Tab-separated table of C-alpha atoms in Angstrom:
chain	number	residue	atom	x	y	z
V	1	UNK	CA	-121.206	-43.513	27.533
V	2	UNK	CA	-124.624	-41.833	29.518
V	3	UNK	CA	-125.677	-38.721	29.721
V	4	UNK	CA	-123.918	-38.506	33.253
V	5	UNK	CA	-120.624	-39.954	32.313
V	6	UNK	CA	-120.338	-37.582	28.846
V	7	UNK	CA	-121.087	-34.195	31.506
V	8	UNK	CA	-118.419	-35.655	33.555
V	9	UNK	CA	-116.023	-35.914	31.008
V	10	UNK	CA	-116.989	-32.321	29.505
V	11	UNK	CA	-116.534	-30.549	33.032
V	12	UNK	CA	-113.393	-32.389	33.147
V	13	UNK	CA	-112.196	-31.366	29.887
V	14	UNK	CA	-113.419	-27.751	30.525
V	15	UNK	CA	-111.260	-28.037	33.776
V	16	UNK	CA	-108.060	-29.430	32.074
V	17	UNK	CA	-108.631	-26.582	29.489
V	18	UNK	CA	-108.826	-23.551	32.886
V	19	UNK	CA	-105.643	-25.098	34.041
V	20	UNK	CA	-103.815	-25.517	30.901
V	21	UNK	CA	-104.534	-21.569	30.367
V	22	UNK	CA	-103.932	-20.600	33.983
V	23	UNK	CA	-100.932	-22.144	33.515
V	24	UNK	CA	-100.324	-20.177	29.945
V	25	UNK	CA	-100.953	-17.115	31.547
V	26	UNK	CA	-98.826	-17.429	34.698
V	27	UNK	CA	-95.758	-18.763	32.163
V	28	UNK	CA	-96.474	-15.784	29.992
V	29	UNK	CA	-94.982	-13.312	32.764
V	30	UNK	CA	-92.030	-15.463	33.588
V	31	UNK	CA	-88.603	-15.839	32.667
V	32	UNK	CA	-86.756	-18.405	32.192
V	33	UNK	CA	-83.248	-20.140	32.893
V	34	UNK	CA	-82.330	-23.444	31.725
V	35	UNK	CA	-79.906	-24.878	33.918
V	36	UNK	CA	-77.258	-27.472	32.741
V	37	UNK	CA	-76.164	-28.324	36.889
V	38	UNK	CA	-73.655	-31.051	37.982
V	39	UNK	CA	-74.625	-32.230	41.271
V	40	UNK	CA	-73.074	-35.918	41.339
V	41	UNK	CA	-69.500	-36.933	40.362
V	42	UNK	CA	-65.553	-35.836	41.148
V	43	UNK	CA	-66.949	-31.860	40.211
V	44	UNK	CA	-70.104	-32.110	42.179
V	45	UNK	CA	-68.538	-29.429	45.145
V	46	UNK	CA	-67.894	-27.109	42.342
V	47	UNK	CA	-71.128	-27.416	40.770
V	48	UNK	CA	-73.528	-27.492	43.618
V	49	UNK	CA	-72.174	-24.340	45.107
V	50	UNK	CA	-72.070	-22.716	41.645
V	51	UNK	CA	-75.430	-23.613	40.720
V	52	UNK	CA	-76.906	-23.241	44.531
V	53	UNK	CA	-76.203	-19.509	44.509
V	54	UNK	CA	-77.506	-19.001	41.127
V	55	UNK	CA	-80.372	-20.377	42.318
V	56	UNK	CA	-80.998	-18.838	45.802
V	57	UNK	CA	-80.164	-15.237	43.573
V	58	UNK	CA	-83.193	-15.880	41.373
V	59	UNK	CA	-85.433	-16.864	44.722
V	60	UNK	CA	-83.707	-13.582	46.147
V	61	UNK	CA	-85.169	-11.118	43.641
V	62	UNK	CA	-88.578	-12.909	43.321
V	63	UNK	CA	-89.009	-12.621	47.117
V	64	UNK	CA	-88.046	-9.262	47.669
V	65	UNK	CA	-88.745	-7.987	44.393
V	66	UNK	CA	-91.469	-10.260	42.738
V	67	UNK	CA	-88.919	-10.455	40.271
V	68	UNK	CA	-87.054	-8.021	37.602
V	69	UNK	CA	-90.031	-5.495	37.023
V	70	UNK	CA	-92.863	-7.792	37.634
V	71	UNK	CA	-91.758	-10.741	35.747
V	72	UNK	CA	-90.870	-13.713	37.876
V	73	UNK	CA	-88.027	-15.605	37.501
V	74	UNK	CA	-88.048	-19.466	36.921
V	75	UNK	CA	-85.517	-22.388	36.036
V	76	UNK	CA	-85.312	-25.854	35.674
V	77	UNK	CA	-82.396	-28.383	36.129
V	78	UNK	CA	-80.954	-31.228	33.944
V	79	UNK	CA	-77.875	-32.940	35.611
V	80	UNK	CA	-75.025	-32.950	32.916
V	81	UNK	CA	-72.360	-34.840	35.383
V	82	UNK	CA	-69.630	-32.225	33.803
V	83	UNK	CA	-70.066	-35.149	31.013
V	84	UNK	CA	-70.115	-33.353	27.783
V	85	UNK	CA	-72.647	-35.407	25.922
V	86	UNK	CA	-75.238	-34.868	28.086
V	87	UNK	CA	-74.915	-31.315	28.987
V	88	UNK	CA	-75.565	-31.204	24.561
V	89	UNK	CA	-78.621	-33.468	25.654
V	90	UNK	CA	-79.367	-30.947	28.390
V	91	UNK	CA	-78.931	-27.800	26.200
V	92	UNK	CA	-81.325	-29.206	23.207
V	93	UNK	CA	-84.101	-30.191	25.937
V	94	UNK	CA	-84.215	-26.873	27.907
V	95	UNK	CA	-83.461	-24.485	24.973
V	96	UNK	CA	-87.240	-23.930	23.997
V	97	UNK	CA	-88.258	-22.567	27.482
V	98	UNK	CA	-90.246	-23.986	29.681
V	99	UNK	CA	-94.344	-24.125	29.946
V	100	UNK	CA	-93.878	-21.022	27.350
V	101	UNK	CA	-91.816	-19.167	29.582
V	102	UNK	CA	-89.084	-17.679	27.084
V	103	UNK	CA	-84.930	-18.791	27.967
V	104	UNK	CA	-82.853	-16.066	29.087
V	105	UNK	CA	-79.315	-17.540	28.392
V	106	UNK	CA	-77.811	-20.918	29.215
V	107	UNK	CA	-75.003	-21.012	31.905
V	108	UNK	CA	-73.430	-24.562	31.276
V	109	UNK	CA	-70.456	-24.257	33.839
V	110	UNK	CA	-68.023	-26.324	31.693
V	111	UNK	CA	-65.852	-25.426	28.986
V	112	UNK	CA	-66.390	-28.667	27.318
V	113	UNK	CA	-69.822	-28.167	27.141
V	114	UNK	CA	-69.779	-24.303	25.675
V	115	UNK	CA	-66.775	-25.316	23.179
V	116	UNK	CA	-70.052	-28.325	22.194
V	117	UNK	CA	-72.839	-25.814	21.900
V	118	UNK	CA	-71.058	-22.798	21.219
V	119	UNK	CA	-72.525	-22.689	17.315
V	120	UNK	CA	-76.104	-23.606	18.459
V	121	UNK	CA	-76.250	-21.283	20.652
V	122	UNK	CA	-75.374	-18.944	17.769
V	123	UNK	CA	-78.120	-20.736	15.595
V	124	UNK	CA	-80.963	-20.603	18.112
V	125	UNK	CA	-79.939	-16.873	19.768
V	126	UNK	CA	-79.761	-18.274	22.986
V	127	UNK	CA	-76.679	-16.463	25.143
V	128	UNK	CA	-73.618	-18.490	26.393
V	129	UNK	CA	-72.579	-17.604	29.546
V	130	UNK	CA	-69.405	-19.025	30.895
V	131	UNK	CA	-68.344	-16.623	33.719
V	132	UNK	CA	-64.684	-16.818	34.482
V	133	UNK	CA	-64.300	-19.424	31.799
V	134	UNK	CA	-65.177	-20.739	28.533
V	135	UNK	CA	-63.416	-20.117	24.674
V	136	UNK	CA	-60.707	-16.822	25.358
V	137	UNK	CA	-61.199	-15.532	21.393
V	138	UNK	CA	-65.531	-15.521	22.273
V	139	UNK	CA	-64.277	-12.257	23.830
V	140	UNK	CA	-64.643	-10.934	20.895
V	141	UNK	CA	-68.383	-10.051	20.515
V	142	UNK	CA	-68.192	-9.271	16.615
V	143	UNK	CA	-67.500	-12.442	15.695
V	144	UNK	CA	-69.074	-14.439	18.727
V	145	UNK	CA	-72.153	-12.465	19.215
V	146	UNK	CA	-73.762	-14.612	21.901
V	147	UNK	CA	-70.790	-16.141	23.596
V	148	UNK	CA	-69.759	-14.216	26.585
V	149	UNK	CA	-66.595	-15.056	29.106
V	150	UNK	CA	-67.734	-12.463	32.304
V	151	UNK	CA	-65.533	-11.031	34.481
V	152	UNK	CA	-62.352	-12.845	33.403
V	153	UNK	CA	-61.378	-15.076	30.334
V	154	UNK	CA	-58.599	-17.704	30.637
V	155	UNK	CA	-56.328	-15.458	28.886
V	156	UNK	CA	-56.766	-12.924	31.074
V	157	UNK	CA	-56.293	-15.786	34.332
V	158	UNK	CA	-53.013	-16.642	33.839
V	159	UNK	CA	-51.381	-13.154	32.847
V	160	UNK	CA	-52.521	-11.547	36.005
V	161	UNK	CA	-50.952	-14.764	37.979
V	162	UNK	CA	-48.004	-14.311	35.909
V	163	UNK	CA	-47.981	-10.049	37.312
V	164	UNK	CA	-48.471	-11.086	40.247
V	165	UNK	CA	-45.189	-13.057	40.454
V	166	UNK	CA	-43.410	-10.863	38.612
V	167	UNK	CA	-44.592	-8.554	41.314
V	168	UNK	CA	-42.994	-10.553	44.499
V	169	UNK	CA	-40.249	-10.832	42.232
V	170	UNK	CA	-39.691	-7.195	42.203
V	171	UNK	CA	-41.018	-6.737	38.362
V	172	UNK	CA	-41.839	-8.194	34.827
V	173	UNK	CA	-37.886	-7.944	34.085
V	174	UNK	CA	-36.872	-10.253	37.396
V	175	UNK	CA	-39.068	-13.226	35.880
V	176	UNK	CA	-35.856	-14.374	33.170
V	177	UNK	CA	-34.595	-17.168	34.703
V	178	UNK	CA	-37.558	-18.493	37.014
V	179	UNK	CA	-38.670	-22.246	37.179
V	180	UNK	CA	-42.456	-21.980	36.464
V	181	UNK	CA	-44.396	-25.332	36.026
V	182	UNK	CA	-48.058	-25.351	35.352
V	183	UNK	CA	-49.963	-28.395	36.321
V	184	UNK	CA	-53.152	-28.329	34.532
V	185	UNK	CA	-56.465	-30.852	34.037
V	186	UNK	CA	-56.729	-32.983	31.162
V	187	UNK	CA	-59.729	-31.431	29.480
V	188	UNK	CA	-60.484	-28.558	27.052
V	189	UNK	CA	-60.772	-26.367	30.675
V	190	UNK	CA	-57.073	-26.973	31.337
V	191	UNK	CA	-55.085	-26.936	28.115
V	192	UNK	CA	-57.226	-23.850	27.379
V	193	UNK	CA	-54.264	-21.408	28.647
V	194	UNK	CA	-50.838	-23.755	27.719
V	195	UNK	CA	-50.379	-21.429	24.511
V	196	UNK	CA	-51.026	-18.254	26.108
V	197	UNK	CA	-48.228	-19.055	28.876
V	198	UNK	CA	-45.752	-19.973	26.078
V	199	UNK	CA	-46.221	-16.496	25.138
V	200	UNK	CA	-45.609	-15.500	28.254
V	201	UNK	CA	-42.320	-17.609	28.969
V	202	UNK	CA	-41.009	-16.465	25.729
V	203	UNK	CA	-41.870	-12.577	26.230
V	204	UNK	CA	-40.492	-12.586	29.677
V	205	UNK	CA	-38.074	-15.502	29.669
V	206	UNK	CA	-38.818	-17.878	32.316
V	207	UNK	CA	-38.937	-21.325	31.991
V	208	UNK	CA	-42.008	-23.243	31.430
V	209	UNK	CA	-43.007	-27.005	31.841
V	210	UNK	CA	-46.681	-28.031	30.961
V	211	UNK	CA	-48.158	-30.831	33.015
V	212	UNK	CA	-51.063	-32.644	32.273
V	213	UNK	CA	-52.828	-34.710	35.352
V	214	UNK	CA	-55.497	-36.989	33.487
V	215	UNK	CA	-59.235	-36.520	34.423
V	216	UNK	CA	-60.686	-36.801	37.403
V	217	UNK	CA	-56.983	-35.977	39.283
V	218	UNK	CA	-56.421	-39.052	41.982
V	219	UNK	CA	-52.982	-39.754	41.260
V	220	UNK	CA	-50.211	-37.197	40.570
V	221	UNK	CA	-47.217	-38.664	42.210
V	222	UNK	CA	-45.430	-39.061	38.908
V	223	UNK	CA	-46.380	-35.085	38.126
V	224	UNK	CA	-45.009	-34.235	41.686
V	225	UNK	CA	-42.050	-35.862	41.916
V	226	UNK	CA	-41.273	-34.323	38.592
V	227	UNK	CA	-41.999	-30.937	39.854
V	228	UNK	CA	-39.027	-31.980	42.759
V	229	UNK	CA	-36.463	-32.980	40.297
V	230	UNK	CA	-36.943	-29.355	38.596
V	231	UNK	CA	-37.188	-27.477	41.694
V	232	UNK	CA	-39.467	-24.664	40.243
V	233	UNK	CA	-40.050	-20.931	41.970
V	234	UNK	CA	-43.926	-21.534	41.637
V	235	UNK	CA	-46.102	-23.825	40.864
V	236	UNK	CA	-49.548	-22.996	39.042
V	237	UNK	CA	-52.676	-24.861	39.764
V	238	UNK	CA	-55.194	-25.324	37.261
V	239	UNK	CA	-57.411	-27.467	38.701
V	240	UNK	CA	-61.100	-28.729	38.773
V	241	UNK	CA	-62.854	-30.773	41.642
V	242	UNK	CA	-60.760	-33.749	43.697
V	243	UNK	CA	-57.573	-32.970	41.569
V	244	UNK	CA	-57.009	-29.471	43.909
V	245	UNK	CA	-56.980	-31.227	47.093
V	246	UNK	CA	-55.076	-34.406	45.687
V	247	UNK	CA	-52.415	-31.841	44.079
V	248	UNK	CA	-52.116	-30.296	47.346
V	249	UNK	CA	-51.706	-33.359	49.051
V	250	UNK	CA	-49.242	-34.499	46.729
V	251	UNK	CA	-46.765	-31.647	46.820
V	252	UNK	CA	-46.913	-31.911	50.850
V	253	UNK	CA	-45.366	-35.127	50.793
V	254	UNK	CA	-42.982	-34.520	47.618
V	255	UNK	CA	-41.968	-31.377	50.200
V	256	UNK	CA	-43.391	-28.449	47.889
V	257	UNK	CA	-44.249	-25.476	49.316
V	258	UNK	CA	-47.984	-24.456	49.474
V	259	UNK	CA	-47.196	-20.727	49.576
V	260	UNK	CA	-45.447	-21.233	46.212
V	261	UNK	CA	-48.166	-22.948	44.627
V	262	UNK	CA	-51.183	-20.794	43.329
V	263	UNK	CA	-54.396	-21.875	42.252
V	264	UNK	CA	-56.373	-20.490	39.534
V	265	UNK	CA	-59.955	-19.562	39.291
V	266	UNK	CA	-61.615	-23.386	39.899
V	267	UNK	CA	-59.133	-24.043	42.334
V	268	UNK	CA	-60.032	-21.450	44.864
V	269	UNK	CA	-62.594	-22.264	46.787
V	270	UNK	CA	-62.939	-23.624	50.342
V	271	UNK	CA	-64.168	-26.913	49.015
V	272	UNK	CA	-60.658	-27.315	47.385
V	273	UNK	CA	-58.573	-26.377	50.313
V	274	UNK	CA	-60.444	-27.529	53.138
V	275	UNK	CA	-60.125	-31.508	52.208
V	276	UNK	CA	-56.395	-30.951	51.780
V	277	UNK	CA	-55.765	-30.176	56.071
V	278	UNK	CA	-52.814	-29.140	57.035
V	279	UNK	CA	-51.325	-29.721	53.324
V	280	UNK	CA	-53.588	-26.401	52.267
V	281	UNK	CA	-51.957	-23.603	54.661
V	282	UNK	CA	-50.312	-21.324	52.792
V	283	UNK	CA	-52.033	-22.296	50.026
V	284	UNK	CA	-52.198	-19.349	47.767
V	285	UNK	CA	-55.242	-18.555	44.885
V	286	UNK	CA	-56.690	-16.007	42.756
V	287	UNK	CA	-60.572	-14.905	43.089
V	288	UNK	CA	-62.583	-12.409	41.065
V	289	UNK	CA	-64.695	-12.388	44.697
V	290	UNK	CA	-64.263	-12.926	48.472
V	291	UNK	CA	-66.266	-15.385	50.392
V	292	UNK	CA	-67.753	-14.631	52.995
V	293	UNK	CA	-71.685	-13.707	54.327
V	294	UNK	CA	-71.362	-9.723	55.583
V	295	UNK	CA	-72.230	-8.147	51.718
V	296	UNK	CA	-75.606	-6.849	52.200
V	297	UNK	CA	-76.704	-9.506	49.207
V	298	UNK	CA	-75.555	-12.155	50.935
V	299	UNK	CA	-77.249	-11.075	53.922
V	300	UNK	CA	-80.865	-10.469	51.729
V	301	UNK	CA	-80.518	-13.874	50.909
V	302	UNK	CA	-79.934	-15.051	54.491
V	303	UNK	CA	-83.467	-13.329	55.014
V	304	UNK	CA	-85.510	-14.246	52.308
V	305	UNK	CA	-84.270	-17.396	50.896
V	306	UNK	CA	-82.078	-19.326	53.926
V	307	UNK	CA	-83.663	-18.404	57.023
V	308	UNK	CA	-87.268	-19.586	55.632
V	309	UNK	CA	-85.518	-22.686	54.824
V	310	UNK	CA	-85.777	-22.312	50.788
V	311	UNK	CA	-82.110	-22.147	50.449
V	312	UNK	CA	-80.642	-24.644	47.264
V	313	UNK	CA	-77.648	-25.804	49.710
V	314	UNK	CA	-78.125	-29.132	50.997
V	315	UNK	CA	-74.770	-28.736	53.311
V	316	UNK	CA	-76.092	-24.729	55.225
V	317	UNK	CA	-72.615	-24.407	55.856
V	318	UNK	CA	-71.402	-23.908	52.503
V	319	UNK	CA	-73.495	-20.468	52.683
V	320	UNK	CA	-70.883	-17.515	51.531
V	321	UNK	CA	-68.318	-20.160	50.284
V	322	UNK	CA	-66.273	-19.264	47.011
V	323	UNK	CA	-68.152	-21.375	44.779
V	324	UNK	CA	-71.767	-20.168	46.439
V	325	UNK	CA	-70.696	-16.144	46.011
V	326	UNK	CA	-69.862	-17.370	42.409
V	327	UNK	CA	-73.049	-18.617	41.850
V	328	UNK	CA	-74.239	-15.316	43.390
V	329	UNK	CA	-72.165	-13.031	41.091
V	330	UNK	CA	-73.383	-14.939	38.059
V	331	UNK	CA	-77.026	-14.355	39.224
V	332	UNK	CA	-76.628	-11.032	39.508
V	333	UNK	CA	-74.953	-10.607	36.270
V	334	UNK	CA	-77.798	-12.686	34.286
V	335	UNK	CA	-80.527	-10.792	36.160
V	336	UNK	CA	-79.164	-7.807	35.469
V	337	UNK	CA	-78.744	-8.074	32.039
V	338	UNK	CA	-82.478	-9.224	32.087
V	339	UNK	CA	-83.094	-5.393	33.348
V	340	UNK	CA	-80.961	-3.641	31.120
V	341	UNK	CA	-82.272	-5.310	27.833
V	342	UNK	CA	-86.306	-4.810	29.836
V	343	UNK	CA	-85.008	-1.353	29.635
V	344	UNK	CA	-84.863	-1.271	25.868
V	345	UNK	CA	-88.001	-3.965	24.935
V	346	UNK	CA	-89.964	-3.716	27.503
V	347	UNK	CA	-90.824	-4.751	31.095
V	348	UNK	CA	-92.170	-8.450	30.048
V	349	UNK	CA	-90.339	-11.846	29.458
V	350	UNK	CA	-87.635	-11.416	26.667
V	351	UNK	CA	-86.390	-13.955	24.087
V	352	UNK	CA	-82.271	-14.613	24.322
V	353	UNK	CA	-82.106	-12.222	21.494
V	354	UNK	CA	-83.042	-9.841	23.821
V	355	UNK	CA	-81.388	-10.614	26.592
V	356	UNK	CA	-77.953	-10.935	24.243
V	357	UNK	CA	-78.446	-7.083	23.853
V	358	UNK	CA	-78.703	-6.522	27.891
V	359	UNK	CA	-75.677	-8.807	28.393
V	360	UNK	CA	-73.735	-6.873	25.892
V	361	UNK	CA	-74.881	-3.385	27.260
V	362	UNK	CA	-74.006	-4.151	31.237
V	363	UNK	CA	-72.306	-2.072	33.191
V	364	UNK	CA	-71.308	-2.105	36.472
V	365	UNK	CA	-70.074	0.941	38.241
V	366	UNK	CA	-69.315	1.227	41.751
V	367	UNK	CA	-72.589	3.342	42.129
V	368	UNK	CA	-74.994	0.367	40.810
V	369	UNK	CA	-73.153	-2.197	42.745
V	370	UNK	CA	-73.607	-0.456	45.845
V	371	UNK	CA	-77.391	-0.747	45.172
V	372	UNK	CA	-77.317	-3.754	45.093
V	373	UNK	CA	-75.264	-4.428	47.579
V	374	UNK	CA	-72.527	-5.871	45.998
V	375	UNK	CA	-70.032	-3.731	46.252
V	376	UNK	CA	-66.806	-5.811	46.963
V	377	UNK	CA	-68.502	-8.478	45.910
V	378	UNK	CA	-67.714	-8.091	41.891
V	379	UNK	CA	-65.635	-6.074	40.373
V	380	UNK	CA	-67.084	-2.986	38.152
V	381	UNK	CA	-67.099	-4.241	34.169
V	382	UNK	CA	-68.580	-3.115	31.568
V	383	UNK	CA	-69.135	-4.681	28.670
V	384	UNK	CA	-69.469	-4.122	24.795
V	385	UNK	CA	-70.154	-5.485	21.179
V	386	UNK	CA	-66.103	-5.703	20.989
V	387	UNK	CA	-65.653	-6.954	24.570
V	388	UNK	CA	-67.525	-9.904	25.846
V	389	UNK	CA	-65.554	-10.285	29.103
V	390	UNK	CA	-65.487	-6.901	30.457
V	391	UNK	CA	-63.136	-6.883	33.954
V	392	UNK	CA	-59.997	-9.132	33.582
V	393	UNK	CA	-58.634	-8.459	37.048
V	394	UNK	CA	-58.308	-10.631	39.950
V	395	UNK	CA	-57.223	-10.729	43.286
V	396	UNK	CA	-55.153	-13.378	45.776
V	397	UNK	CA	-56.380	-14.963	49.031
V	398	UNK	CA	-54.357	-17.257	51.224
V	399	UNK	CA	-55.553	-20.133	52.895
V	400	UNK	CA	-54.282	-19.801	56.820
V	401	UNK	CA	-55.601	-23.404	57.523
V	402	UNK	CA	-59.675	-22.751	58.515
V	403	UNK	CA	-60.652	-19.844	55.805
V	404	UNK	CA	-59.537	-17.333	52.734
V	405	UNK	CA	-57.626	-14.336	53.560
V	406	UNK	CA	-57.458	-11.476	50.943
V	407	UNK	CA	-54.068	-10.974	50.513
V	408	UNK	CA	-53.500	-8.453	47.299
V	409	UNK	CA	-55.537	-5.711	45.797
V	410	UNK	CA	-56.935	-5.919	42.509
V	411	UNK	CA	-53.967	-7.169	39.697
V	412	UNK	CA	-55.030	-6.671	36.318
V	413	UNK	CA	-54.198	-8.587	32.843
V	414	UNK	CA	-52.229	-7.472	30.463
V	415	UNK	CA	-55.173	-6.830	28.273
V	416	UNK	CA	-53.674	-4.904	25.497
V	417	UNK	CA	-51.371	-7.660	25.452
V	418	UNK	CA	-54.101	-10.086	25.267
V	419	UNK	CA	-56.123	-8.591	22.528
V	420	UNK	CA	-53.854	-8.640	19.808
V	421	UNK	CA	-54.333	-12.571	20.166
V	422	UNK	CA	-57.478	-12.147	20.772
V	423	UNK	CA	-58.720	-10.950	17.677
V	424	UNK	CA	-56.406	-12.766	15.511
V	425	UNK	CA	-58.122	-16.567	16.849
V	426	UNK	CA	-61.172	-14.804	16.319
V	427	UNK	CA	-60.729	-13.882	12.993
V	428	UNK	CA	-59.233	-17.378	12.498
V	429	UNK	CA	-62.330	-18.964	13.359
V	430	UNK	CA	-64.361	-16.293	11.796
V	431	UNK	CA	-62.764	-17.040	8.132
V	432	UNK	CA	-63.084	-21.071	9.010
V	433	UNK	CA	-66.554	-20.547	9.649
V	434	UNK	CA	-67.688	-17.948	7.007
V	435	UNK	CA	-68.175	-15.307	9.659
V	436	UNK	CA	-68.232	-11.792	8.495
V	437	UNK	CA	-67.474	-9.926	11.612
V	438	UNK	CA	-70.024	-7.234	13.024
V	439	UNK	CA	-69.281	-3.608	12.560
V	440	UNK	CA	-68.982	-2.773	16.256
V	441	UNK	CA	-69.043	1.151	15.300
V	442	UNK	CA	-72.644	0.509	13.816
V	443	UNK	CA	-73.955	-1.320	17.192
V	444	UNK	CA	-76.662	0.453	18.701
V	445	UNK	CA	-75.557	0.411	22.423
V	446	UNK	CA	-77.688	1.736	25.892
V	447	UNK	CA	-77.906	5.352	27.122
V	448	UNK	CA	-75.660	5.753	30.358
């Protein structure tokens, strides 16, 4: 090597060196959120709304804001294909951050996937976030300290469905007697509620039929013409992906109903009623939030994120959609726990630790929602060492052939019901494991 080359090489390492630390330095203010995203497959609807308003949230607060107190928000994707194995591939290759950047919490989307990293997560102090899903008894935030169900826990699903027909029955007492089958997806997701709505049968005496429809969902004739010889009052949908459009195909021709079938939290959106036609009107759902584009957050990220053409949506016209405003309220629940915990260690970028504390210390009044324009948009919870989930209401929506129509107010759980259960699975798993439960008394929690 000459003189000449051996400068060369010096200036170039000296440059690889600048870069390496600008790079450092920029990471060092940023924080992260690995992102185990299905974009391909029978679920990919689903997933690329979810994940496409999660995304266009975080690009939201670092254009308007330059994100949460000066720390800019960043994320990476690994496609998991809602296949379990890889979304544990996913989870061990994103855990660690990214270019030093710290990992805020991990927001896998899948139940199989959370049940599969549920314990690492504990392990490596990472938060689990499974909004509107995931294991009911991780509720219970003394035993499952990073594991957090937002908004509305499986549990919780299916006993304000079952209110709500004991409410166009005329009450809880009118439900002895009624036909109600439950058509649910082969997969940790759909048999996640069967023994919860035993419960329920046998408390309120109606009769109960559990039917499984195999993963992905394409054929259910056998399920549906089962469902004609029993002739049930209702009919409750807990689907995932093609199996809600195929299911409401189905009962069209078997001559069910739609108005007497009702869908649960993944089968909701306009991407499961729309492929259906004429089958879906009537169609009846639940939804912890509307669709729709006029909440002033949807309309900041109209301005900042869509309109400059940055928005995550490949398909514009899925902008507002259920599955989008999901993706929306999950952003704005992950950010905002960012603030929260920022509020206790400090405006920089947090480890999940950290960030486990903000989760558990979020609250969301009326007041706060307003400022951030999401008032309507998610329902006020607030959450605690003891309670993990924090809302547990819902409300119904009817499909009238081209869009969602709200058609209930808010109908909540029967948590005190619920929590009895609750805790007892929790302890279950908590003796199984080893666990000695957290004194929730002793938890040091946020000044209101």
């Amino acid at each position: 090597m000459n003189f000449l080359s051996k400068h060369r090489w010096l200036w170039l390492a000296l440059g690889l060196g600048v870069a390496s630390l600008s790079t450092q330095v920029q990471a060092a203010n940023e924080q992260y959120f690995p992102l185990q995203s299905y974009r391909i497959g029978p679920y990919a609807a689903g997933g690329s709304g979810f994940f496409g308003g999660f995304i266009d949230y975080l690009q939201y607060i670092n254009a308007k804001e330059g994100g949460v107190n000066g720390v800019k928000l960043t994320w990476s994707e690994c496609e998991t294909e809602y296949v379990v194995e890889k979304g544990v591939e996913c989870y061990e290759r994103l855990k660690k951050g990214l270019n030093g950047a710290p990992a805020a919490a991990t927001n896998p989307l899948s139940v199989g996937i959370a049940y599969a990293t549920l314990e690492r997560s504990t392990t490596d102090k990472l938060p689990l976030i499974t909004i509107n899903h995931g294991r009911t008894d991780s509720t219970d935030g003394s035993v499952f300290p990073y594991a957090f169900p937002l908004q509305l826990n499986p549990y919780s699903e299916v006993s304000a469905i079952v209110n709500y027909i004991a409410q166009q029955s005329g009450g809880l007492d009118k439900l002895k007697g009624k036909k109600i089958v439950t058509l649910y997806h082969g997969s940790p997701y759909g048999k996640e509620t069967s023994p919860i709505l035993e419960l329920l049968a046998k408390k309120y005496g109606f009769e109960l039929t559990l039917l499984e429809v195999p993963h992905p969902g394409n054929e259910q004739q056998s399920q549906w013409l089962t469902i004609r010889r029993i002739k049930p009052d209702w009919v409750i949908l807990r689907g995932w992906g093609v199996m809600n459009p195929v299911a409401l195909k189905t009962a069209q021709k078997t001559g069910f109903p739609a108005d007497h079938i009702i869908g649960n939290i993944w089968s909701n959106s306009e991407d499961d009623a729309a492929p259906a036609g004429n089958a879906a009107k009537g169609f009846i759902s639940i939804t912890t939030h509307p669709s729709g584009t006029s909440f002033p957050v949807l309309q900041g990220i109209n301005q900042y994120v869509i309109k400059p053409g940055k928005g995550n949506l490949q398909d514009a016209k899925r902008f507002g959609n259920v599955y989008y405003n999901l993706g929306v309220v999950n952003g704005i629940l992950n950010v905002e726990a960012v603030r929260v915990a920022q509020a206790k260690f400090g405006k920089r970028p947090l480890t999940g630790e950290e960030v486990r504390w903000g989760f558990e210390n979020l609250k969301l009044d009326d007041a706060r929602l307003n400022e951030l324009g999401a008032l309507g948009l998610v329902q006020p919870l607030k959450l605690s060492c003891a309670d993990h989930e924090g809302g547990g209401a819902v409300r119904f929506q009817q499909w009238d052939g081209s869009k969602w129509k709200v058609i209930s107010d808010w109908v909540q759980a029967d948590r005190q019901l619920l929590r009895p259960i609750i805790e007892k699975s929790s302890h279950e798993y908590a003796k199984e494991k080893g666990i000695t439960p957290r004194d929730c008394s002793k938890e040091v929690v946020a000044a209101n």
